[in-house]
Amino acid sequence: MEYPIKLLISIIILAVVSFVGARLNFLNKRLPLGVRTILLTGTEYIFLGVLLGRMGIELIDTATLSQLEPFLLFGLCWVGFMFGLQFEVKRLRKLPLYYFSITAVESVVTFLVVTIPLFFVLKSFKDYPDNMLIMMAAMLGSTATAQSSLAIINRLFQFKTQKVMNLMRYVAGVDGVFALAFFTLALIFVPWGDVLQVDIMGSLYWLFVLFLVGAVPALILILLNKSQFTQQEFFVFLIGITMFCAGLAHVTMHSPLVAGFICGILIANFCKHRLRALSTVLHAEKTIYIALLVLVGASWHIETPSVLIVALIYMLLKAGGKLFGGALATTIFKPVYRVPKTIGLGLLSEGGLAIAIIINFKLLYFSLADDLITIVVLAVLVSELFSPQLILAQFKKEGVVSLEGKKKLP
């Protein structure tokens, strides 16, 4: 098939799948809970991409993916922008301080428990320079910290100890900030040379430029605080701001995901249009995210079977990090109500942000990403399949009432 025809057909398929998929609702279907969480996180669209891509019929081949890269940049920036808009400091200050303290301890412990051993695991499988391996291990550590939402469980079940669920939902949300921070830290280690050399001034300059990439588009919207827009005009304006931010990130070789997050968090705290912007991006978020999943599936390629062993080790390390981190955090910053020591196992769910991080990594380091994509995708599938029951297990002593037929669960 001629290349321009492939590109046109690929765009049409992406548009149709994204539009239709965003309107499907599996929440009330009589499917096993783990299957519903997989469907709601959209992981199945990765396998549609696999069918269309390098491991399938190759409709979306390497050349087509290269031409679709601007959409990947825009989509990642949009996801980061949406995530940043949810963090309004005045609203977060109303929550107990120990919420943040518990999240910080749990996130840092998980990152270290995953990253440090994985460096040595990767070293035994890959003949790469040490700083490249450190970056790859830290990348996986950041995805282990990122979590998908607990909202589906909260909607389907009623808990007698809602405070514990509120704590878990807070941790699941704010964990993403630490995930992006660890992701940014990983990118500082430039993967060239045999010896790890950290240039402090160079790293600070790199971080300053990254901040400017996110801040400049945000400043444009903040300066227009007094302007009035129709909803259609505002939507087009947000698309333009996001495209501008993604373009700056691409030109300066920075992360569009992190730049979008910086842009979003600045607008959330300094722009009166914050709620309007959040409503707009949430409306289009699922459509864009589905297209990203199809493209990551199309670019996915399993190079060696040994990566499956690394994936298993990654999942075990993540479970151990969450379990230990959750227990340690709730022991140091003990809430006034009972929190199960196994709360970390209720935080294993891994979805949207982890996928976005690994897509962003693939854009920056194409040749290194295939194995990491395999590890993260497999971990997402396993965690989403079993995490609902692990979440419910944290409330076993108090009892849980299913809102589907008002059935009390043991």
Tab-separated table of N, CA, C and O in Angstrom, residues 286-385:
chain	number	residue	atom	x	y	z
A	286	LYS	N	-10.785	11.714	26.962
A	286	LYS	CA	-10.855	10.291	26.631
A	286	LYS	C	-10.619	10.060	25.139
A	286	LYS	O	-9.939	9.096	24.756
A	287	THR	N	-11.141	10.937	24.305
A	287	THR	CA	-10.940	10.806	22.861
A	287	THR	C	-9.458	10.849	22.506
A	287	THR	O	-8.949	10.010	21.750
A	288	ILE	N	-8.747	11.823	23.070
A	288	ILE	CA	-7.325	11.974	22.785
A	288	ILE	C	-6.533	10.816	23.360
A	288	ILE	O	-5.611	10.279	22.722
A	289	TYR	N	-6.893	10.386	24.557
A	289	TYR	CA	-6.162	9.309	25.220
A	289	TYR	C	-6.287	7.989	24.449
A	289	TYR	O	-5.309	7.239	24.332
A	290	ILE	N	-7.467	7.698	23.922
A	290	ILE	CA	-7.652	6.472	23.139
A	290	ILE	C	-6.745	6.476	21.912
A	290	ILE	O	-6.119	5.465	21.581
A	291	ALA	N	-6.665	7.606	21.231
A	291	ALA	CA	-5.785	7.697	20.066
A	291	ALA	C	-4.325	7.458	20.450
A	291	ALA	O	-3.574	6.787	19.726
A	292	LEU	N	-3.920	7.986	21.616
A	292	LEU	CA	-2.552	7.758	22.085
A	292	LEU	C	-2.295	6.275	22.334
A	292	LEU	O	-1.223	5.747	22.005
A	293	LEU	N	-3.282	5.590	22.912
A	293	LEU	CA	-3.128	4.164	23.197
A	293	LEU	C	-2.985	3.355	21.913
A	293	LEU	O	-2.179	2.420	21.837
A	294	VAL	N	-3.774	3.695	20.905
A	294	VAL	CA	-3.669	2.988	19.623
A	294	VAL	C	-2.276	3.185	19.025
A	294	VAL	O	-1.649	2.237	18.521
A	295	LEU	N	-1.756	4.398	19.108
A	295	LEU	CA	-0.443	4.682	18.535
A	295	LEU	C	0.687	3.998	19.302
A	295	LEU	O	1.663	3.529	18.701
A	296	VAL	N	0.573	3.910	20.641
A	296	VAL	CA	1.625	3.224	21.389
A	296	VAL	C	1.588	1.729	21.075
A	296	VAL	O	2.643	1.072	21.001
A	297	GLY	N	0.395	1.176	20.869
A	297	GLY	CA	0.301	-0.222	20.467
A	297	GLY	C	0.896	-0.459	19.092
A	297	GLY	O	1.572	-1.464	18.857
A	298	ALA	N	0.664	0.478	18.177
A	298	ALA	CA	1.197	0.343	16.819
A	298	ALA	C	2.726	0.397	16.797
A	298	ALA	O	3.371	-0.222	15.947
A	299	SER	N	3.307	1.130	17.737
A	299	SER	CA	4.766	1.266	17.761
A	299	SER	C	5.442	0.219	18.635
A	299	SER	O	6.666	0.134	18.683
A	300	TRP	N	4.651	-0.591	19.318
A	300	TRP	CA	5.179	-1.581	20.263
A	300	TRP	C	5.812	-2.754	19.512
A	300	TRP	O	5.275	-3.244	18.531
A	301	HIS	N	6.934	-3.206	20.021
A	301	HIS	CA	7.611	-4.364	19.421
A	301	HIS	C	8.362	-5.104	20.519
A	301	HIS	O	9.174	-4.521	21.240
A	302	ILE	N	8.068	-6.403	20.698
A	302	ILE	CA	8.765	-7.214	21.699
A	302	ILE	C	10.046	-7.746	21.070
A	302	ILE	O	10.000	-8.557	20.142
A	303	GLU	N	11.185	-7.286	21.578
A	303	GLU	CA	12.470	-7.651	20.980
A	303	GLU	C	12.968	-9.012	21.460
A	303	GLU	O	13.393	-9.843	20.662
A	304	THR	N	12.927	-9.238	22.784
A	304	THR	CA	13.452	-10.494	23.334
A	304	THR	C	12.506	-11.036	24.396
A	304	THR	O	11.924	-10.264	25.164
A	305	PRO	N	12.357	-12.367	24.468
A	305	PRO	CA	11.496	-12.964	25.496
A	305	PRO	C	11.964	-12.670	26.919
A	305	PRO	O	11.172	-12.725	27.855
A	306	SER	N	13.243	-12.354	27.091
A	306	SER	CA	13.771	-12.103	28.434
A	306	SER	C	13.109	-10.903	29.103
A	306	SER	O	13.128	-10.789	30.335
A	307	VAL	N	12.514	-10.030	28.305
A	307	VAL	CA	11.849	-8.862	28.884
A	307	VAL	C	10.666	-9.283	29.757
A	307	VAL	O	10.266	-8.550	30.671
A	308	LEU	N	10.111	-10.457	29.512
A	308	LEU	CA	9.000	-10.949	30.329
A	308	LEU	C	9.458	-11.226	31.759
A	308	LEU	O	8.701	-11.030	32.713
A	309	ILE	N	10.703	-11.682	31.897
A	309	ILE	CA	11.260	-11.909	33.235
A	309	ILE	C	11.410	-10.574	33.964
A	309	ILE	O	11.072	-10.444	35.148
A	310	VAL	N	11.920	-9.574	33.247
A	310	VAL	CA	12.077	-8.240	33.839
A	310	VAL	C	10.709	-7.671	34.229
A	310	VAL	O	10.568	-7.030	35.277
A	311	ALA	N	9.699	-7.907	33.392
A	311	ALA	CA	8.350	-7.422	33.699
A	311	ALA	C	7.823	-8.039	34.988
A	311	ALA	O	7.215	-7.349	35.819
A	312	LEU	N	8.062	-9.347	35.167
A	312	LEU	CA	7.625	-10.022	36.393
A	312	LEU	C	8.342	-9.446	37.611
A	312	LEU	O	7.713	-9.184	38.648
A	313	ILE	N	9.648	-9.233	37.488
A	313	ILE	CA	10.422	-8.651	38.593
A	313	ILE	C	9.909	-7.245	38.912
A	313	ILE	O	9.759	-6.865	40.085
A	314	TYR	N	9.620	-6.473	37.868
A	314	TYR	CA	9.090	-5.121	38.047
A	314	TYR	C	7.774	-5.144	38.830
A	314	TYR	O	7.576	-4.368	39.767
A	315	MET	N	6.879	-6.046	38.475
A	315	MET	CA	5.586	-6.118	39.154
A	315	MET	C	5.743	-6.531	40.614
A	315	MET	O	5.061	-5.997	41.502
A	316	LEU	N	6.659	-7.466	40.878
A	316	LEU	CA	6.891	-7.892	42.255
A	316	LEU	C	7.517	-6.774	43.079
A	316	LEU	O	7.135	-6.550	44.242
A	317	LEU	N	8.470	-6.068	42.491
A	317	LEU	CA	9.096	-4.940	43.187
A	317	LEU	C	8.081	-3.839	43.468
A	317	LEU	O	8.073	-3.239	44.549
A	318	LYS	N	7.231	-3.583	42.494
A	318	LYS	CA	6.217	-2.548	42.688
A	318	LYS	C	5.271	-2.916	43.826
A	318	LYS	O	4.953	-2.092	44.686
A	319	ALA	N	4.813	-4.170	43.855
A	319	ALA	CA	3.922	-4.622	44.922
A	319	ALA	C	4.615	-4.512	46.278
A	319	ALA	O	4.015	-4.042	47.264
A	320	GLY	N	5.891	-4.912	46.328
A	320	GLY	CA	6.639	-4.802	47.575
A	320	GLY	C	6.838	-3.362	48.005
A	320	GLY	O	6.718	-3.033	49.192
A	321	GLY	N	7.139	-2.491	47.037
A	321	GLY	CA	7.327	-1.075	47.345
A	321	GLY	C	6.059	-0.428	47.855
A	321	GLY	O	6.078	0.353	48.824
A	322	LYS	N	4.934	-0.732	47.220
A	322	LYS	CA	3.656	-0.176	47.658
A	322	LYS	C	3.291	-0.678	49.058
A	322	LYS	O	2.824	0.091	49.907
A	323	LEU	N	3.483	-1.978	49.279
A	323	LEU	CA	3.131	-2.568	50.565
A	323	LEU	C	3.982	-1.969	51.685
A	323	LEU	O	3.452	-1.517	52.709
A	324	PHE	N	5.294	-1.964	51.488
A	324	PHE	CA	6.193	-1.425	52.502
A	324	PHE	C	6.020	0.086	52.654
A	324	PHE	O	5.981	0.619	53.775
A	325	GLY	N	5.914	0.794	51.520
A	325	GLY	CA	5.763	2.247	51.567
A	325	GLY	C	4.479	2.679	52.251
A	325	GLY	O	4.469	3.621	53.054
A	326	GLY	N	3.381	1.982	51.949
A	326	GLY	CA	2.105	2.314	52.586
A	326	GLY	C	2.132	2.063	54.082
A	326	GLY	O	1.651	2.877	54.879
A	327	ALA	N	2.706	0.916	54.488
A	327	ALA	CA	2.788	0.589	55.921
A	327	ALA	C	3.684	1.578	56.657
A	327	ALA	O	3.353	2.046	57.763
A	328	LEU	N	4.840	1.911	56.058
A	328	LEU	CA	5.765	2.857	56.686
A	328	LEU	C	5.142	4.244	56.810
A	328	LEU	O	5.232	4.890	57.870
A	329	ALA	N	4.486	4.692	55.740
A	329	ALA	CA	3.897	6.037	55.744
A	329	ALA	C	2.802	6.183	56.791
A	329	ALA	O	2.730	7.186	57.506
A	330	THR	N	1.934	5.185	56.888
A	330	THR	CA	0.826	5.276	57.849
A	330	THR	C	1.275	4.986	59.277
A	330	THR	O	0.526	5.224	60.227
A	331	THR	N	2.482	4.461	59.442
A	331	THR	CA	3.051	4.301	60.784
A	331	THR	C	3.697	5.595	61.253
A	331	THR	O	3.528	6.015	62.405
A	332	ILE	N	4.417	6.257	60.354
A	332	ILE	CA	5.065	7.533	60.703
A	332	ILE	C	4.028	8.631	60.876
A	332	ILE	O	4.058	9.398	61.841
A	333	PHE	N	3.098	8.731	59.932
A	333	PHE	CA	2.046	9.754	59.980
A	333	PHE	C	0.701	9.054	60.206
A	333	PHE	O	-0.092	8.904	59.280
A	334	LYS	N	0.487	8.625	61.424
A	334	LYS	CA	-0.653	7.770	61.733
A	334	LYS	C	-1.943	8.586	61.822
A	334	LYS	O	-2.058	9.490	62.649
A	335	PRO	N	-2.941	8.282	60.994
A	335	PRO	CA	-4.231	8.977	61.087
A	335	PRO	C	-4.952	8.595	62.381
A	335	PRO	O	-4.613	7.612	63.045
A	336	VAL	N	-5.973	9.376	62.749
A	336	VAL	CA	-6.723	9.117	63.980
A	336	VAL	C	-7.669	7.928	63.812
A	336	VAL	O	-8.190	7.414	64.793
A	337	TYR	N	-7.909	7.500	62.581
A	337	TYR	CA	-8.772	6.357	62.317
A	337	TYR	C	-7.914	5.173	61.860
A	337	TYR	O	-6.755	5.330	61.475
A	338	ARG	N	-8.506	3.986	61.911
A	338	ARG	CA	-7.773	2.775	61.550
A	338	ARG	C	-7.471	2.737	60.057
A	338	ARG	O	-8.354	2.904	59.228
A	339	VAL	N	-6.207	2.513	59.742
A	339	VAL	CA	-5.781	2.322	58.356
A	339	VAL	C	-5.098	0.969	58.265
A	339	VAL	O	-4.153	0.704	59.012
A	340	PRO	N	-5.552	0.084	57.392
A	340	PRO	CA	-4.928	-1.246	57.288
A	340	PRO	C	-3.471	-1.143	56.867
A	340	PRO	O	-3.115	-0.321	56.026
A	341	LYS	N	-2.632	-1.983	57.454
A	341	LYS	CA	-1.206	-1.975	57.124
A	341	LYS	C	-0.942	-2.419	55.691
A	341	LYS	O	0.131	-2.161	55.140
A	342	THR	N	-1.921	-3.079	55.091
A	342	THR	CA	-1.759	-3.533	53.702
A	342	THR	C	-2.339	-2.538	52.704
A	342	THR	O	-2.601	-2.885	51.557
A	343	ILE	N	-2.522	-1.284	53.130
A	343	ILE	CA	-3.156	-0.292	52.261
A	343	ILE	C	-2.401	-0.126	50.941
A	343	ILE	O	-2.994	0.184	49.898
A	344	GLY	N	-1.090	-0.379	50.959
A	344	GLY	CA	-0.306	-0.249	49.733
A	344	GLY	C	-0.758	-1.181	48.627
A	344	GLY	O	-0.676	-0.841	47.438
A	345	LEU	N	-1.272	-2.357	49.013
A	345	LEU	CA	-1.763	-3.296	47.999
A	345	LEU	C	-3.030	-2.776	47.332
A	345	LEU	O	-3.370	-3.205	46.225
A	346	GLY	N	-3.716	-1.867	47.992
A	346	GLY	CA	-4.881	-1.235	47.375
A	346	GLY	C	-4.514	-0.097	46.447
A	346	GLY	O	-5.389	0.527	45.852
A	347	LEU	N	-3.215	0.164	46.314
A	347	LEU	CA	-2.733	1.265	45.471
A	347	LEU	C	-1.922	0.758	44.279
A	347	LEU	O	-1.108	1.478	43.714
A	348	LEU	N	-2.141	-0.491	43.901
A	348	LEU	CA	-1.376	-1.084	42.798
A	348	LEU	C	-1.897	-0.700	41.420
A	348	LEU	O	-1.211	-0.893	40.423
A	349	SER	N	-3.127	-0.198	41.358
A	349	SER	CA	-3.721	0.143	40.073
A	349	SER	C	-2.809	1.092	39.297
A	349	SER	O	-2.330	2.094	39.821
A	350	GLU	N	-2.548	0.744	38.047
A	350	GLU	CA	-1.596	1.501	37.222
A	350	GLU	C	-2.211	1.708	35.848
A	350	GLU	O	-2.565	0.758	35.176
A	351	GLY	N	-2.368	2.942	35.439
A	351	GLY	CA	-3.069	3.156	34.181
A	351	GLY	C	-2.572	4.329	33.374
A	351	GLY	O	-1.423	4.370	32.927
A	352	GLY	N	-3.429	5.338	33.211
A	352	GLY	CA	-3.241	6.392	32.231
A	352	GLY	C	-1.923	7.124	32.269
A	352	GLY	O	-1.239	7.255	31.248
A	353	LEU	N	-1.536	7.623	33.442
A	353	LEU	CA	-0.321	8.425	33.508
A	353	LEU	C	0.926	7.590	33.239
A	353	LEU	O	1.870	8.070	32.608
A	354	ALA	N	0.939	6.348	33.708
A	354	ALA	CA	2.083	5.472	33.433
A	354	ALA	C	2.250	5.253	31.934
A	354	ALA	O	3.372	5.267	31.411
A	355	ILE	N	1.129	5.051	31.236
A	355	ILE	CA	1.176	4.888	29.778
A	355	ILE	C	1.684	6.171	29.123
A	355	ILE	O	2.518	6.135	28.201
A	356	ALA	N	1.194	7.330	29.587
A	356	ALA	CA	1.628	8.607	29.014
A	356	ALA	C	3.129	8.816	29.215
A	356	ALA	O	3.826	9.302	28.315
A	357	ILE	N	3.633	8.457	30.384
A	357	ILE	CA	5.071	8.600	30.662
A	357	ILE	C	5.890	7.755	29.694
A	357	ILE	O	6.895	8.222	29.137
A	358	ILE	N	5.468	6.523	29.478
A	358	ILE	CA	6.259	5.645	28.624
A	358	ILE	C	6.153	6.057	27.154
A	358	ILE	O	7.100	5.881	26.365
A	359	ILE	N	4.999	6.619	26.730
A	359	ILE	CA	4.891	7.159	25.369
A	359	ILE	C	5.848	8.324	25.197
A	359	ILE	O	6.546	8.449	24.177
A	360	ASN	N	5.887	9.208	26.195
A	360	ASN	CA	6.785	10.357	26.132
A	360	ASN	C	8.246	9.902	26.049
A	360	ASN	O	9.049	10.449	25.288
A	361	PHE	N	8.582	8.874	26.825
A	361	PHE	CA	9.943	8.345	26.790
A	361	PHE	C	10.280	7.809	25.393
A	361	PHE	O	11.400	7.988	24.899
A	362	LYS	N	9.319	7.168	24.764
A	362	LYS	CA	9.555	6.616	23.425
A	362	LYS	C	9.816	7.731	22.415
A	362	LYS	O	10.632	7.575	21.507
A	363	LEU	N	9.142	8.858	22.571
A	363	LEU	CA	9.382	9.982	21.675
A	363	LEU	C	10.808	10.514	21.823
A	363	LEU	O	11.436	10.912	20.840
A	364	LEU	N	11.298	10.525	23.056
A	364	LEU	CA	12.619	11.085	23.313
A	364	LEU	C	13.740	10.088	23.034
A	364	LEU	O	14.812	10.463	22.559
A	365	TYR	N	13.492	8.804	23.322
A	365	TYR	CA	14.522	7.770	23.172
A	365	TYR	C	13.901	6.553	22.508
A	365	TYR	O	13.609	5.545	23.161
A	366	PHE	N	13.705	6.645	21.218
A	366	PHE	CA	12.965	5.636	20.464
A	366	PHE	C	13.584	4.250	20.589
A	366	PHE	O	12.883	3.257	20.775
A	367	SER	N	14.912	4.162	20.498
A	367	SER	CA	15.583	2.857	20.456
A	367	SER	C	15.573	2.138	21.802
A	367	SER	O	15.812	0.931	21.867
A	368	LEU	N	15.302	2.848	22.896
A	368	LEU	CA	15.349	2.245	24.224
A	368	LEU	C	13.980	1.833	24.747
A	368	LEU	O	13.885	1.137	25.758
A	369	ALA	N	12.928	2.257	24.070
A	369	ALA	CA	11.609	2.217	24.694
A	369	ALA	C	10.852	0.904	24.546
A	369	ALA	O	9.945	0.636	25.329
A	370	ASP	N	11.174	0.090	23.555
A	370	ASP	CA	10.353	-1.096	23.286
A	370	ASP	C	10.227	-2.013	24.505
A	370	ASP	O	9.131	-2.453	24.857
A	371	ASP	N	11.354	-2.318	25.136
A	371	ASP	CA	11.311	-3.194	26.305
A	371	ASP	C	10.531	-2.559	27.448
A	371	ASP	O	9.767	-3.234	28.158
A	372	LEU	N	10.708	-1.254	27.638
A	372	LEU	CA	10.006	-0.580	28.728
A	372	LEU	C	8.501	-0.541	28.475
A	372	LEU	O	7.699	-0.671	29.413
A	373	ILE	N	8.108	-0.377	27.218
A	373	ILE	CA	6.679	-0.408	26.884
A	373	ILE	C	6.096	-1.778	27.207
A	373	ILE	O	5.007	-1.889	27.789
A	374	THR	N	6.820	-2.839	26.847
A	374	THR	CA	6.361	-4.195	27.149
A	374	THR	C	6.158	-4.380	28.645
A	374	THR	O	5.126	-4.903	29.100
A	375	ILE	N	7.121	-3.932	29.427
A	375	ILE	CA	7.039	-4.082	30.888
A	375	ILE	C	5.848	-3.333	31.452
A	375	ILE	O	5.065	-3.870	32.251
A	376	VAL	N	5.670	-2.084	31.032
A	376	VAL	CA	4.600	-1.251	31.594
A	376	VAL	C	3.226	-1.741	31.147
A	376	VAL	O	2.284	-1.805	31.957
A	377	VAL	N	3.080	-2.103	29.875
A	377	VAL	CA	1.774	-2.570	29.386
A	377	VAL	C	1.347	-3.840	30.115
A	377	VAL	O	0.193	-3.976	30.545
A	378	LEU	N	2.270	-4.797	30.267
A	378	LEU	CA	1.938	-6.027	30.992
A	378	LEU	C	1.580	-5.725	32.447
A	378	LEU	O	0.644	-6.310	33.010
A	379	ALA	N	2.310	-4.801	33.062
A	379	ALA	CA	2.030	-4.439	34.451
A	379	ALA	C	0.669	-3.776	34.584
A	379	ALA	O	-0.067	-4.023	35.551
A	380	VAL	N	0.312	-2.934	33.622
A	380	VAL	CA	-1.004	-2.282	33.638
A	380	VAL	C	-2.117	-3.323	33.551
A	380	VAL	O	-3.104	-3.278	34.300
A	381	LEU	N	-1.972	-4.276	32.642
A	381	LEU	CA	-2.987	-5.316	32.488
A	381	LEU	C	-3.172	-6.127	33.771
A	381	LEU	O	-4.298	-6.343	34.233
A	382	VAL	N	-2.061	-6.558	34.351
A	382	VAL	CA	-2.142	-7.381	35.563
A	382	VAL	C	-2.692	-6.579	36.735
A	382	VAL	O	-3.570	-7.051	37.477
A	383	SER	N	-2.201	-5.358	36.912
A	383	SER	CA	-2.636	-4.556	38.063
A	383	SER	C	-4.112	-4.185	37.970
A	383	SER	O	-4.840	-4.224	38.965
A	384	GLU	N	-4.569	-3.835	36.750
A	384	GLU	CA	-5.981	-3.466	36.611
A	384	GLU	C	-6.898	-4.675	36.778
A	384	GLU	O	-8.036	-4.546	37.219
A	385	LEU	N	-6.395	-5.855	36.460
A	385	LEU	CA	-7.206	-7.060	36.590
A	385	LEU	C	-7.430	-7.434	38.058
A	385	LEU	O	-8.527	-7.847	38.446
